[in-house]
Amino acid sequence: MSLLGESLVRTDAMGKLTGEARYTVDYEGKDLLHGSLLRSPVPAGRIKALDTTLAESLPGVRCVVTAMDVPDTRAGWVLREQALFAREQVRYEGEPIAGVVADTPERAEAAVAAIELDMAETEAVGDMETALAENAPLVHPEWQSYQPASGEDYPRYGNIASELVADSDAVDVAFENADLIVEDEFTSNRQYQAYIEPKSAVGIYRDGRYIIHTGHQYPFNVRDRVAQYLDIRPSQVRVIGHAIGGGFGAKLDTGLEPYAAILSKLAGGRPVKLVNNRSEDMLTCPSRENAIIKIRSALDRRGNLLGRELICHMDNGAYSGEMAFMPSVIFHLAGSVYKVGNIRVIARLVYTNTAPTGAMRGVSGVYFCAMQERHMDHIADKLGVDRREYRLNNLVKSGDALLNGQVLNDADLLRKGFEKMEETAPWSQLNKNKKTWHGIGIGAGTWITNSMPGSVQLKLNEDGSVTVVTAANDNGSGAVSMGVTQIVAEHFGLSADDIIVTMPDTDVAGYDGGSQGSRTTHIVGRAAGIAADELKRMIYDVASGLLEANRDDLEMINGKVGVVGYPDSRIPLENIAMAATWSRGPLSASGSYTTEPVPYNPGCASGMLFPYFPTPTYHVHLAEVEVNPVTGNVRVVRYIVVQEVGRVINPTGVRGQIQGAVAQGIGHALYESLRIRDSRYLERSLEAYRLPLAVDIPEVEVITMEHPHPLGPFGAKGVGEPAIILAPATIACAVSDAIGKPFNRIPITPEDVLEAIIEKEKQR
């Protein structure tokens, strides 16, 4: 019986249920030391004096480390701009200035408090408006000296960390000839990933190498960044993965790992553990960036789009990480759902003296889709046409191209998604039966299945089980414990219990691009399939000798190999494994895969660091909300997702990822916000940060569209990310519909709702 499409229990469920799963914070040992970091108390300033004498003299303190004790190097995913410790200047509140190692966490924290720090606070660039102003202070006066990690530079200047520009004179002509021009400005605030497990790491310096234990989404990225910081070869760093208590993108770049590594070396090689408390984690988290998008569209009298101008500013914070890629994402999204005609796109990443922003589920797509769907509603209202019908009339079709020239071969799935939604929730009926203070929103989206290379080694064990050696990890999604496990089991006709998946280890496994962008099942599952085909070839070679049969006449069914048409000839895999081990040697095979390059026009834009939109998936969402006109609270009473998934490997896993993504989207739309005042976060605890509760989240109605991808494992594409990109969009449209006033800001707070209601009453 096939395991594909079966809701098998994830293989790591019992360990997490019983507490047997080991997280980084569970690491213990008799020689374990503890670290703590002195972080900048100001968002911008110059270090005048740093005296560690008292801290070093405290009982139980092993060492105190500053910038003077580490290599004077800079590291970065895209741009090498960030030092391990601030040397002269600090650029955000929370930036590390010194580190302490002591016998206990309490003594380490006491030593940090004893460090005498004298700083001269300087003018902070607290927001993008200030950063972009003429003669604004530069967050990085020495920005020209920073070297791109790849060696190839890209547009950046002043407080602009990265810029993409795609322009055409035809856009100006379109606006000159327009019968109607519709303009909007959309703003979105920062969102904290709010994982259960704050960041932690254990570093061990031994035999000239650094061993790092961490629950991280991208172990090889940790290896490479630590090597940059410490000015060593990547092979001198070994990263061992642990269970991850959530990440949602925040654990893609390094956090505490390089500090744990260098502190261990300077403490004599003993293991050093660093653990963020929740306030530290929120203060320094690479949250979803805040953004401001201005859009204007030129239309003829029939509503056809003649041209569009899109200007997007994204807050980079003080350092870039992977954020330099984000303007490219905006560019691809701009033409991925609706026809846009001639278009000008200017997307800028802006330095500010705030905590660096970073990846969060649905990078850049969440606020872009919210802006796009609100703008579509605005155009429809101006034209006096139905919102859903206007979208259908402007959908891209199969054969249409993105702005980079990449052809979308299966874009007709968008229309199919609308049709599926109509079967479940007829649009005209919903609007006809709509009650007072109820609103309905609908939206469509296209999203990527991130590429990045992946690799798998499969070992046939002597008991007939199969071990999967990979650096891919399970960031809570089940992509490994369900997806990859079921894919491997399917290839050999085994049960999921017969598949053993190792934890990531950069010394043992081949390179993997990390748990990000819905890539794991698609990329690693494909690599596993390639390895499985090779391992099966080896198995058939051995079995053909045992059965005295031609290998082309053999088949594998339920973990046994036999001659086609002769059920009694079947030999269990354990017998084949034992025979191979003592004759030709143990059987193992490797497979590697990365998405094949897509044809595109490299000259379509400047600053396009992310050149194409790999393995797209297509989605339609509908939300129904209820507004309380007295309190301003908004309740999502119904939410429906139509999602194209390629092939469903595990229905429970797919449903869980969609439900969770929508829950995070509802949080971003109505509750969550890291607010900034004077370059500092106001929210510094989960108590202050408004997360939605279970009672605030409806049961999401999930409709999957299976459209197997020819290169995916059994046709599977990405699943985990896409559902979040449309949730704030459809909710914002629904709230605007309920009140009859536009909401072009996320999150939509009760105060915003009441203000809109009052304003509407005044206009009557």
XYZ file of N, CA, C and O in Angstrom, residues 654-751:
392
model
N 0.081 18.910 5.664
C -0.305 20.030 4.804
C -1.320 20.921 5.512
O -1.184 22.149 5.553
N -2.330 20.295 6.086
C -3.372 21.065 6.781
C -2.787 21.831 7.972
O -3.136 22.994 8.218
N -1.894 21.182 8.703
C -1.290 21.837 9.861
C -0.480 23.051 9.476
O -0.518 24.085 10.161
N 0.278 22.947 8.373
C 1.071 24.080 7.933
C 0.190 25.240 7.475
O 0.487 26.403 7.748
N -0.881 24.938 6.783
C -1.782 25.998 6.324
C -2.495 26.651 7.502
O -2.593 27.882 7.586
N -2.984 25.841 8.443
C -3.654 26.387 9.627
C -2.703 27.295 10.404
O -3.059 28.403 10.812
N -1.461 26.817 10.602
C -0.498 27.611 11.353
C -0.116 28.895 10.651
O 0.033 29.949 11.291
N 0.051 28.830 9.344
C 0.414 30.033 8.593
C -0.693 31.075 8.637
O -0.436 32.273 8.795
N -1.936 30.626 8.513
C -3.057 31.562 8.594
C -3.137 32.173 9.987
O -3.406 33.373 10.138
N -2.881 31.368 11.013
C -2.902 31.898 12.386
C -1.872 33.012 12.537
O -2.158 34.065 13.140
N -0.664 32.809 11.997
C 0.349 33.862 12.059
C -0.074 35.078 11.239
O 0.200 36.225 11.630
N -0.735 34.837 10.120
C -1.213 35.949 9.308
C -2.285 36.758 10.006
O -2.317 37.989 9.918
N -3.179 36.064 10.718
C -4.201 36.767 11.509
C -3.539 37.587 12.606
O -3.933 38.729 12.881
N -2.512 37.000 13.222
C -1.784 37.742 14.248
C -1.195 39.025 13.695
O -1.308 40.101 14.308
N -0.565 38.929 12.524
C 0.048 40.109 11.913
C -1.000 41.125 11.497
O -0.793 42.341 11.610
N -2.143 40.647 11.026
C -3.187 41.543 10.522
C -3.877 42.329 11.632
O -4.233 43.495 11.433
N -4.069 41.703 12.787
C -4.955 42.292 13.799
C -4.322 42.515 15.170
O -4.883 43.266 15.976
N -3.200 41.881 15.471
C -2.703 41.914 16.843
C -1.240 42.332 16.971
O -0.907 43.203 17.764
N -0.360 41.693 16.220
C 1.070 41.749 16.507
C 1.755 42.959 15.887
O 1.507 43.299 14.742
N 2.664 43.545 16.681
C 3.422 44.680 16.175
C 4.570 44.994 17.117
O 4.360 45.187 18.315
N 5.783 45.008 16.580
C 6.928 45.536 17.320
C 7.016 47.022 16.992
O 7.517 47.409 15.935
N 6.517 47.827 17.893
C 6.492 49.267 17.650
C 7.824 49.887 18.053
O 8.462 49.461 19.006
N 8.217 50.911 17.308
C 9.501 51.571 17.533
C 9.255 53.025 17.913
O 8.495 53.733 17.250
N 9.884 53.434 18.987
C 9.852 54.844 19.384
C 11.278 55.251 19.755
O 11.912 54.605 20.588
N 11.769 56.286 19.120
C 13.138 56.749 19.353
C 14.149 55.623 19.135
O 15.085 55.435 19.926
N 13.937 54.859 18.074
C 14.824 53.764 17.662
C 14.795 52.564 18.601
O 15.616 51.650 18.453
N 13.868 52.521 19.542
C 13.803 51.426 20.506
C 12.460 50.715 20.411
O 11.429 51.347 20.161
N 12.488 49.403 20.629
C 11.244 48.642 20.675
C 10.474 48.972 21.949
O 11.048 49.022 23.048
N 9.175 49.157 21.792
C 8.314 49.332 22.964
C 7.966 47.982 23.585
O 7.878 47.858 24.803
N 7.747 46.964 22.753
C 7.384 45.628 23.251
C 8.654 44.840 23.562
O 9.482 44.611 22.679
N 8.777 44.389 24.809
C 9.984 43.675 25.233
C 9.668 42.388 25.978
O 10.532 41.799 26.618
N 8.432 41.950 25.883
C 8.024 40.687 26.500
C 6.825 40.162 25.725
O 6.121 40.925 25.060
N 6.586 38.854 25.833
C 5.405 38.298 25.183
C 4.128 38.821 25.813
O 3.074 38.841 25.177
N 4.214 39.230 27.066
C 3.047 39.814 27.733
C 2.650 41.124 27.058
O 1.465 41.413 26.882
N 3.650 41.906 26.648
C 3.366 43.189 26.000
C 3.071 43.025 24.512
O 2.368 43.846 23.919
N 3.620 41.965 23.933
C 3.443 41.720 22.502
C 2.148 40.951 22.303
O 1.994 39.836 22.791
N 1.211 41.490 21.572
C -0.143 40.928 21.477
C -0.195 39.767 20.497
O -0.374 39.959 19.307
N -0.053 38.546 21.002
C -0.247 37.362 20.173
C -1.714 36.941 20.218
O -2.358 37.031 21.266
N -2.262 36.474 19.111
C -3.641 35.970 19.158
C -3.713 34.692 19.980
O -2.744 33.923 20.061
N -4.846 34.474 20.591
C -5.084 33.258 21.364
C -5.859 32.262 20.501
O -6.346 32.594 19.418
N -5.982 31.055 21.007
C -6.695 30.022 20.254
C -8.121 30.453 19.932
O -8.646 30.127 18.858
N -8.743 31.188 20.852
C -10.132 31.618 20.630
C -10.240 32.659 19.519
O -11.334 32.932 19.026
N -9.103 33.239 19.123
C -9.113 34.262 18.074
C -8.933 33.676 16.680
O -9.029 34.397 15.684
N -8.661 32.376 16.601
C -8.326 31.739 15.326
C -9.431 30.770 14.927
O -9.739 29.831 15.669
N -10.040 30.948 13.776
C -11.075 30.004 13.330
C -10.452 28.720 12.786
O -9.253 28.671 12.468
N -11.237 27.700 12.661
C -10.803 26.488 11.968
C -10.728 26.811 10.479
O -11.722 27.177 9.861
N -9.532 26.718 9.921
C -9.334 27.095 8.523
C -9.855 25.989 7.614
O -9.545 24.811 7.808
N -10.671 26.379 6.646
C -11.160 25.434 5.639
C -10.106 25.325 4.538
O -9.777 26.321 3.893
N -9.579 24.132 4.352
C -8.458 23.922 3.434
C -8.905 23.120 2.216
O -9.465 22.030 2.351
N -8.661 23.679 1.046
C -8.936 22.990 -0.217
C -7.623 22.920 -0.978
O -7.048 23.955 -1.333
N -7.117 21.717 -1.197
C -5.845 21.575 -1.894
C -6.079 21.261 -3.369
O -6.975 20.491 -3.719
N -5.274 21.893 -4.207
C -5.269 21.586 -5.640
C -3.972 20.835 -5.942
O -2.880 21.396 -5.783
N -4.096 19.581 -6.350
C -2.915 18.806 -6.680
C -2.589 18.980 -8.169
O -3.434 18.759 -9.026
N -1.361 19.401 -8.398
C -0.878 19.627 -9.757
C 0.590 19.212 -9.746
O 1.484 20.043 -9.605
N 0.855 17.912 -9.842
C 2.217 17.393 -9.636
C 3.264 18.084 -10.502
O 3.074 18.286 -11.700
N 4.353 18.446 -9.843
C 5.460 19.076 -10.546
C 6.365 17.986 -11.107
O 6.720 17.038 -10.395
N 6.775 18.085 -12.365
C 7.539 16.991 -12.982
C 8.873 16.707 -12.303
O 9.372 15.584 -12.392
N 9.457 17.700 -11.619
C 10.750 17.497 -10.976
C 10.638 17.300 -9.466
O 11.638 17.038 -8.803
N 9.444 17.457 -8.915
C 9.273 17.284 -7.480
C 9.216 15.816 -7.103
O 8.918 14.951 -7.939
N 9.478 15.473 -5.852
C 9.376 14.086 -5.405
C 7.916 13.636 -5.440
O 7.095 14.133 -4.673
N 7.603 12.744 -6.350
C 6.223 12.312 -6.589
C 5.325 13.510 -6.911
O 4.124 13.476 -6.683
N 5.934 14.602 -7.377
C 5.184 15.783 -7.799
C 5.032 16.869 -6.753
O 4.408 17.897 -7.014
N 5.617 16.687 -5.563
C 5.401 17.639 -4.466
C 6.088 18.978 -4.711
O 7.188 19.049 -5.257
N 5.413 20.047 -4.300
C 5.982 21.397 -4.258
C 6.012 21.853 -2.798
O 5.754 21.081 -1.889
N 6.313 23.141 -2.601
C 6.342 23.698 -1.251
C 4.950 23.953 -0.712
O 4.007 24.206 -1.455
N 4.830 23.894 0.626
C 3.534 24.059 1.282
C 3.579 25.059 2.435
O 2.661 25.846 2.626
N 4.655 25.080 3.223
C 4.635 25.738 4.533
C 4.449 27.237 4.533
O 3.827 27.789 5.426
N 5.011 27.929 3.550
C 4.997 29.395 3.576
C 3.766 30.056 2.976
O 3.293 31.065 3.492
N 3.249 29.573 1.842
C 2.336 30.409 1.053
C 1.090 30.899 1.780
O 0.599 31.993 1.474
N 0.562 30.122 2.720
C -0.729 30.500 3.309
C -0.663 31.787 4.113
O -1.693 32.423 4.344
N 0.539 32.192 4.550
C 0.606 33.432 5.343
C 0.566 34.670 4.459
O 0.157 35.745 4.909
N 0.956 34.548 3.190
C 1.133 35.770 2.396
C -0.187 36.463 2.086
O -0.212 37.673 1.853
N -1.296 35.722 2.101
C -2.580 36.327 1.751
C -3.487 36.597 2.951
O -4.513 37.251 2.802
N -3.111 36.077 4.128
C -4.012 36.245 5.274
C -4.217 37.713 5.650
O -5.368 38.182 5.750
N -3.166 38.512 5.888
C -3.406 39.929 6.187
C -4.105 40.657 5.039
O -4.902 41.571 5.271
N -3.814 40.250 3.808
C -4.426 40.905 2.644
C -5.936 40.731 2.641
O -6.699 41.713 2.527
N -6.398 39.492 2.761
C -7.839 39.247 2.696
C -8.553 39.801 3.921
O -9.689 40.260 3.827
N -7.883 39.776 5.064
C -8.494 40.331 6.275
C -8.613 41.850 6.169
O -9.648 42.436 6.522
N -7.564 42.510 5.672
C -7.636 43.971 5.494
C -8.748 44.341 4.527
O -9.482 45.320 4.741
N -8.906 43.556 3.460
C -9.992 43.823 2.510
C -11.354 43.591 3.161
O -12.315 44.340 2.908
N -11.447 42.562 3.993
C -12.721 42.259 4.651
C -13.099 43.333 5.659
O -14.270 43.728 5.758
N -12.131 43.817 6.443
C -12.421 44.877 7.423
C -12.826 46.156 6.693
O -13.761 46.854 7.109
N -12.140 46.472 5.606
C -12.510 47.653 4.815
C -13.925 47.514 4.279
O -14.700 48.487 4.262
N -14.288 46.314 3.868
C -15.638 46.052 3.358
C -16.677 46.189 4.457
O -17.775 46.721 4.235
N -16.339 45.736 5.663
C -17.295 45.778 6.776
C -17.632 47.204 7.188
O -18.771 47.504 7.562
N -16.647 48.078 7.128
C -16.835 49.441 7.626
C -17.098 50.435 6.505
O -17.693 51.493 6.717
N -16.641 50.082 5.289
C -16.796 51.022 4.188
C -15.730 52.082 4.173
O -15.895 53.149 3.558
N -14.625 51.838 4.846
C -13.481 52.745 4.864
C -12.223 51.926 4.603
O -12.098 50.799 5.079
N -11.255 52.467 3.853
C -10.055 51.688 3.524
C -9.119 51.544 4.719
O -8.911 52.493 5.485
N -8.570 50.360 4.862
C -7.539 50.102 5.868
C -6.267 49.699 5.126
O -6.166 48.596 4.589
N -5.328 50.624 5.108
C -4.084 50.413 4.377
C -2.888 50.372 5.328
O -1.793 50.830 5.003
N -3.132 49.810 6.512
C -2.059 49.695 7.492
C -2.215 48.391 8.259
O -3.323 47.970 8.595
N -1.081 47.725 8.503
C -1.060 46.486 9.284
C -0.126 46.695 10.475
O 0.987 47.196 10.301
N -0.572 46.281 11.677
C -1.851 45.634 11.984
C -2.998 46.637 12.058
O -2.781 47.843 12.229
N -4.208 46.120 11.936
C -5.418 46.921 12.086
C -5.824 46.827 13.554
O -6.293 45.790 14.018
N -5.628 47.881 14.297
C -5.893 47.860 15.738
C -7.334 48.287 16.034
O -7.987 48.928 15.189
N -7.848 47.964 17.224
C -9.180 48.447 17.597
C -9.283 49.968 17.519
O -10.334 50.506 17.143
N -8.195 50.667 17.859
C -8.199 52.121 17.775
C -8.382 52.583 16.331
O -9.105 53.562 16.060
